[in-house]
Amino acid sequence: MSVDTYFLPPTTHAPNSLLPVLHYRNVLPRPLSEEGVTEFLTANKWEKRGTWGHIPTRHFHPNSHECYGIFQGSSKLLLGVGESDESGGLELSVQAGDVIVLPAGTAHSCAVSSNDYRYIGVYPQGCPRWRNQMGSKPIDLQALRKESRAVGMPEADPVFGVGGPLMQLWKVDKTARL
């Protein structure tokens, strides 16, 4: 159960999270299809809320965690910076077969994508509809971190279920400083 983890510090325009971004490489069942990836990820108490491609707008969701199941193409994601951040962030290459999990508050966008890039977005069952914030103005870091930390823990890892790495990697001391 190998998973890459990335910790992203807050910026003036994006709160990011104390929890790591998770990247599972080449874990989706073959042959890759929207239907197959949906069935695979929703089997672990996550629900599909859309299918998307290249989204270049930098944004974050302070009220919900998000998971991408990439079933077609490739992209270079830009993580950790808001719309008005002039530099920084993490560029992360993803491709068909990968899964990426973004904790609430993590800024994200596509920097460059193949023409056929497609993924499904799944969210923990019962979480509210995501709220987009762009990070175009300086944020109230303490308030947004508090809101993001209040988002409930998923019941299962979207790839490996209740025994998956997310369940350990996302444990956090709720009394820690924001």
mmCIF file of C-alpha atoms in Angstrom:
data_model
loop_
_atom_site.group_PDB
_atom_site.id
_atom_site.type_symbol
_atom_site.label_atom_id
_atom_site.label_comp_id
_atom_site.label_asym_id
_atom_site.label_seq_id
_atom_site.Cartn_x
_atom_site.Cartn_y
_atom_site.Cartn_z
ATOM 1 C CA MET A 1 0.000 0.000 0.000
ATOM 2 C CA SER A 2 2.433 2.641 -1.167
ATOM 3 C CA VAL A 3 1.136 6.192 -1.208
ATOM 4 C CA ASP A 4 3.036 9.421 -1.752
ATOM 5 C CA THR A 5 2.296 12.184 0.761
ATOM 6 C CA TYR A 6 2.728 15.925 0.374
ATOM 7 C CA PHE A 7 2.403 18.516 3.129
ATOM 8 C CA LEU A 8 1.584 21.998 1.834
ATOM 9 C CA PRO A 9 2.105 25.083 4.001
ATOM 10 C CA PRO A 10 -0.473 27.856 4.075
ATOM 11 C CA THR A 11 -0.012 30.906 1.875
ATOM 12 C CA THR A 12 -1.512 34.383 1.983
ATOM 13 C CA HIS A 13 -4.264 33.144 -0.362
ATOM 14 C CA ALA A 14 -4.731 29.421 0.448
ATOM 15 C CA PRO A 15 -5.087 27.711 3.845
ATOM 16 C CA ASN A 16 -4.038 24.246 2.664
ATOM 17 C CA SER A 17 -4.132 21.649 5.440
ATOM 18 C CA LEU A 18 -2.262 20.058 8.304
ATOM 19 C CA LEU A 19 -3.241 16.766 6.603
ATOM 20 C CA PRO A 20 -1.185 15.524 3.658
ATOM 21 C CA VAL A 21 -2.301 15.299 0.053
ATOM 22 C CA LEU A 22 -2.263 11.596 -0.900
ATOM 23 C CA HIS A 23 -1.196 10.289 -4.318
ATOM 24 C CA TYR A 24 -1.786 6.636 -5.198
ATOM 25 C CA ARG A 25 -0.016 5.759 -8.448
ATOM 26 C CA ASN A 26 -1.501 3.307 -10.939
ATOM 27 C CA VAL A 27 -3.991 1.724 -8.533
ATOM 28 C CA LEU A 28 -7.235 1.804 -10.517
ATOM 29 C CA PRO A 29 -8.582 -1.446 -11.971
ATOM 30 C CA ARG A 30 -8.102 -2.139 -15.686
ATOM 31 C CA PRO A 31 -9.498 -1.626 -18.204
ATOM 32 C CA LEU A 32 -9.884 2.003 -17.182
ATOM 33 C CA SER A 33 -13.319 3.513 -17.708
ATOM 34 C CA GLU A 34 -15.454 6.117 -16.014
ATOM 35 C CA GLU A 35 -17.899 3.428 -14.907
ATOM 36 C CA GLY A 36 -15.195 1.101 -13.559
ATOM 37 C CA VAL A 37 -13.416 3.852 -11.634
ATOM 38 C CA THR A 38 -16.733 5.063 -10.216
ATOM 39 C CA GLU A 39 -17.643 1.568 -9.036
ATOM 40 C CA PHE A 40 -14.185 1.050 -7.509
ATOM 41 C CA LEU A 41 -13.996 4.329 -5.551
ATOM 42 C CA THR A 42 -17.632 4.438 -4.424
ATOM 43 C CA ALA A 43 -17.316 0.937 -2.929
ATOM 44 C CA ASN A 44 -15.421 2.555 -0.026
ATOM 45 C CA LYS A 45 -18.005 5.033 1.280
ATOM 46 C CA TRP A 46 -17.185 7.861 -1.132
ATOM 47 C CA GLU A 47 -19.779 9.217 -3.579
ATOM 48 C CA LYS A 48 -19.369 10.478 -7.107
ATOM 49 C CA ARG A 49 -20.357 14.078 -7.699
ATOM 50 C CA GLY A 50 -19.036 14.729 -11.165
ATOM 51 C CA THR A 51 -16.725 14.029 -14.090
ATOM 52 C CA TRP A 52 -14.279 16.684 -15.200
ATOM 53 C CA GLY A 53 -11.234 17.440 -17.294
ATOM 54 C CA HIS A 54 -8.769 20.326 -17.323
ATOM 55 C CA ILE A 55 -9.689 22.984 -14.727
ATOM 56 C CA PRO A 56 -7.064 25.756 -14.753
ATOM 57 C CA THR A 57 -8.706 27.966 -12.123
ATOM 58 C CA ARG A 58 -6.890 27.887 -8.783
ATOM 59 C CA HIS A 59 -9.354 27.203 -5.985
ATOM 60 C CA PHE A 60 -9.917 25.340 -2.726
ATOM 61 C CA HIS A 61 -12.830 23.845 -0.800
ATOM 62 C CA PRO A 62 -12.688 24.668 2.918
ATOM 63 C CA ASN A 63 -15.739 22.546 3.706
ATOM 64 C CA SER A 64 -15.034 19.195 1.992
ATOM 65 C CA HIS A 65 -12.351 16.674 1.182
ATOM 66 C CA GLU A 66 -12.040 15.679 -2.482
ATOM 67 C CA CYS A 67 -10.681 12.690 -4.390
ATOM 68 C CA TYR A 68 -9.893 12.332 -8.092
ATOM 69 C CA GLY A 69 -9.924 9.010 -9.901
ATOM 70 C CA ILE A 70 -8.101 9.613 -13.193
ATOM 71 C CA PHE A 71 -9.365 7.306 -15.918
ATOM 72 C CA GLN A 72 -8.007 9.006 -19.036
ATOM 73 C CA GLY A 73 -5.029 11.152 -20.062
ATOM 74 C CA SER A 74 -2.614 13.033 -17.836
ATOM 75 C CA SER A 75 -2.177 16.377 -16.130
ATOM 76 C CA LYS A 76 0.284 18.418 -14.157
ATOM 77 C CA LEU A 77 -1.602 19.670 -11.112
ATOM 78 C CA LEU A 78 -0.600 22.815 -9.258
ATOM 79 C CA LEU A 79 -1.284 22.356 -5.552
ATOM 80 C CA GLY A 80 -1.059 24.696 -2.599
ATOM 81 C CA VAL A 81 -1.418 28.157 -4.138
ATOM 82 C CA GLY A 82 -4.400 30.467 -4.502
ATOM 83 C CA GLU A 83 -5.341 32.588 -7.476
ATOM 84 C CA SER A 84 -3.276 35.585 -6.319
ATOM 85 C CA ASP A 85 -0.169 33.703 -5.149
ATOM 86 C CA GLU A 86 2.600 34.697 -7.543
ATOM 87 C CA SER A 87 4.874 31.724 -6.923
ATOM 88 C CA GLY A 88 5.235 28.523 -4.972
ATOM 89 C CA GLY A 89 3.088 25.466 -4.818
ATOM 90 C CA LEU A 90 3.753 21.889 -5.802
ATOM 91 C CA GLU A 91 3.548 20.649 -9.380
ATOM 92 C CA LEU A 92 2.401 17.042 -9.351
ATOM 93 C CA SER A 93 2.115 14.873 -12.469
ATOM 94 C CA VAL A 94 -0.851 12.502 -12.530
ATOM 95 C CA GLN A 95 -1.974 10.035 -15.175
ATOM 96 C CA ALA A 96 -4.680 7.529 -15.954
ATOM 97 C CA GLY A 97 -4.802 4.929 -13.193
ATOM 98 C CA ASP A 98 -3.849 7.370 -10.417
ATOM 99 C CA VAL A 99 -5.904 8.579 -7.466
ATOM 100 C CA ILE A 100 -5.265 11.823 -5.613
ATOM 101 C CA VAL A 101 -6.931 12.800 -2.327
ATOM 102 C CA LEU A 102 -7.057 16.456 -1.332
ATOM 103 C CA PRO A 103 -7.860 17.329 2.280
ATOM 104 C CA ALA A 104 -10.283 20.189 2.851
ATOM 105 C CA GLY A 105 -8.646 23.576 2.291
ATOM 106 C CA THR A 106 -6.013 22.386 -0.196
ATOM 107 C CA ALA A 107 -5.659 24.719 -3.168
ATOM 108 C CA HIS A 108 -5.577 22.962 -6.540
ATOM 109 C CA SER A 109 -5.796 23.482 -10.295
ATOM 110 C CA CYS A 110 -4.511 21.991 -13.538
ATOM 111 C CA ALA A 111 -1.388 23.654 -14.953
ATOM 112 C CA VAL A 112 -1.198 21.592 -18.153
ATOM 113 C CA SER A 113 -3.286 18.604 -19.266
ATOM 114 C CA SER A 114 -3.483 16.267 -22.220
ATOM 115 C CA ASN A 115 -6.504 16.871 -24.471
ATOM 116 C CA ASP A 116 -8.099 13.634 -23.252
ATOM 117 C CA TYR A 117 -7.596 14.222 -19.488
ATOM 118 C CA ARG A 118 -10.678 13.029 -17.556
ATOM 119 C CA TYR A 119 -11.343 12.114 -13.941
ATOM 120 C CA ILE A 120 -14.222 11.536 -11.582
ATOM 121 C CA GLY A 121 -14.568 13.505 -8.379
ATOM 122 C CA VAL A 122 -15.644 11.575 -5.305
ATOM 123 C CA TYR A 123 -16.343 12.905 -1.829
ATOM 124 C CA PRO A 124 -16.874 11.217 1.545
ATOM 125 C CA GLN A 125 -20.456 10.047 1.888
ATOM 126 C CA GLY A 126 -22.631 12.632 3.552
ATOM 127 C CA CYS A 127 -20.255 15.579 3.226
ATOM 128 C CA PRO A 128 -21.774 18.880 2.120
ATOM 129 C CA ARG A 129 -21.501 20.158 -1.428
ATOM 130 C CA TRP A 130 -18.117 21.774 -1.868
ATOM 131 C CA ARG A 131 -17.770 25.521 -1.620
ATOM 132 C CA ASN A 132 -15.264 27.116 -4.008
ATOM 133 C CA GLN A 133 -12.922 29.818 -2.834
ATOM 134 C CA MET A 134 -10.368 31.214 -5.231
ATOM 135 C CA GLY A 135 -7.756 32.780 -3.019
ATOM 136 C CA SER A 136 -7.883 36.015 -4.977
ATOM 137 C CA LYS A 137 -7.712 38.101 -1.781
ATOM 138 C CA PRO A 138 -5.707 37.491 1.386
ATOM 139 C CA ILE A 139 -7.512 34.927 3.532
ATOM 140 C CA ASP A 140 -8.348 34.684 7.210
ATOM 141 C CA LEU A 141 -6.021 31.732 7.752
ATOM 142 C CA GLN A 142 -7.160 30.940 11.273
ATOM 143 C CA ALA A 143 -10.870 30.899 10.351
ATOM 144 C CA LEU A 144 -10.378 28.803 7.197
ATOM 145 C CA ARG A 145 -8.057 26.330 8.932
ATOM 146 C CA LYS A 146 -10.619 25.978 11.732
ATOM 147 C CA GLU A 147 -13.386 25.319 9.192
ATOM 148 C CA SER A 148 -11.272 22.796 7.266
ATOM 149 C CA ARG A 149 -10.222 20.972 10.432
ATOM 150 C CA ALA A 150 -13.873 20.641 11.424
ATOM 151 C CA VAL A 151 -14.617 18.602 8.263
ATOM 152 C CA GLY A 152 -15.335 15.022 9.321
ATOM 153 C CA MET A 153 -12.871 12.204 8.809
ATOM 154 C CA PRO A 154 -13.851 9.896 5.912
ATOM 155 C CA GLU A 155 -15.111 6.502 7.025
ATOM 156 C CA ALA A 156 -12.697 4.726 4.667
ATOM 157 C CA ASP A 157 -9.733 5.235 2.375
ATOM 158 C CA PRO A 158 -11.184 5.605 -1.164
ATOM 159 C CA VAL A 159 -8.717 3.065 -2.609
ATOM 160 C CA PHE A 160 -8.047 0.526 0.164
ATOM 161 C CA GLY A 161 -11.116 0.833 2.397
ATOM 162 C CA VAL A 162 -11.225 0.942 6.203
ATOM 163 C CA GLY A 163 -7.698 -0.460 6.577
ATOM 164 C CA GLY A 164 -6.157 1.889 4.018
ATOM 165 C CA PRO A 165 -3.358 4.380 4.576
ATOM 166 C CA LEU A 166 -5.613 7.448 4.687
ATOM 167 C CA MET A 167 -7.007 6.232 8.002
ATOM 168 C CA GLN A 168 -3.560 6.472 9.633
ATOM 169 C CA LEU A 169 -2.057 9.334 7.631
ATOM 170 C CA TRP A 170 -4.975 11.667 8.323
ATOM 171 C CA LYS A 171 -5.025 11.236 12.097
ATOM 172 C CA VAL A 172 -4.341 14.631 13.602
ATOM 173 C CA ASP A 173 -4.264 16.150 17.058
ATOM 174 C CA LYS A 174 -7.394 18.316 17.029
ATOM 175 C CA THR A 175 -5.927 20.460 19.819
ATOM 176 C CA ALA A 176 -2.790 21.373 17.834
ATOM 177 C CA ARG A 177 -2.244 25.023 16.946
ATOM 178 C CA LEU A 178 -3.880 26.144 13.731
#
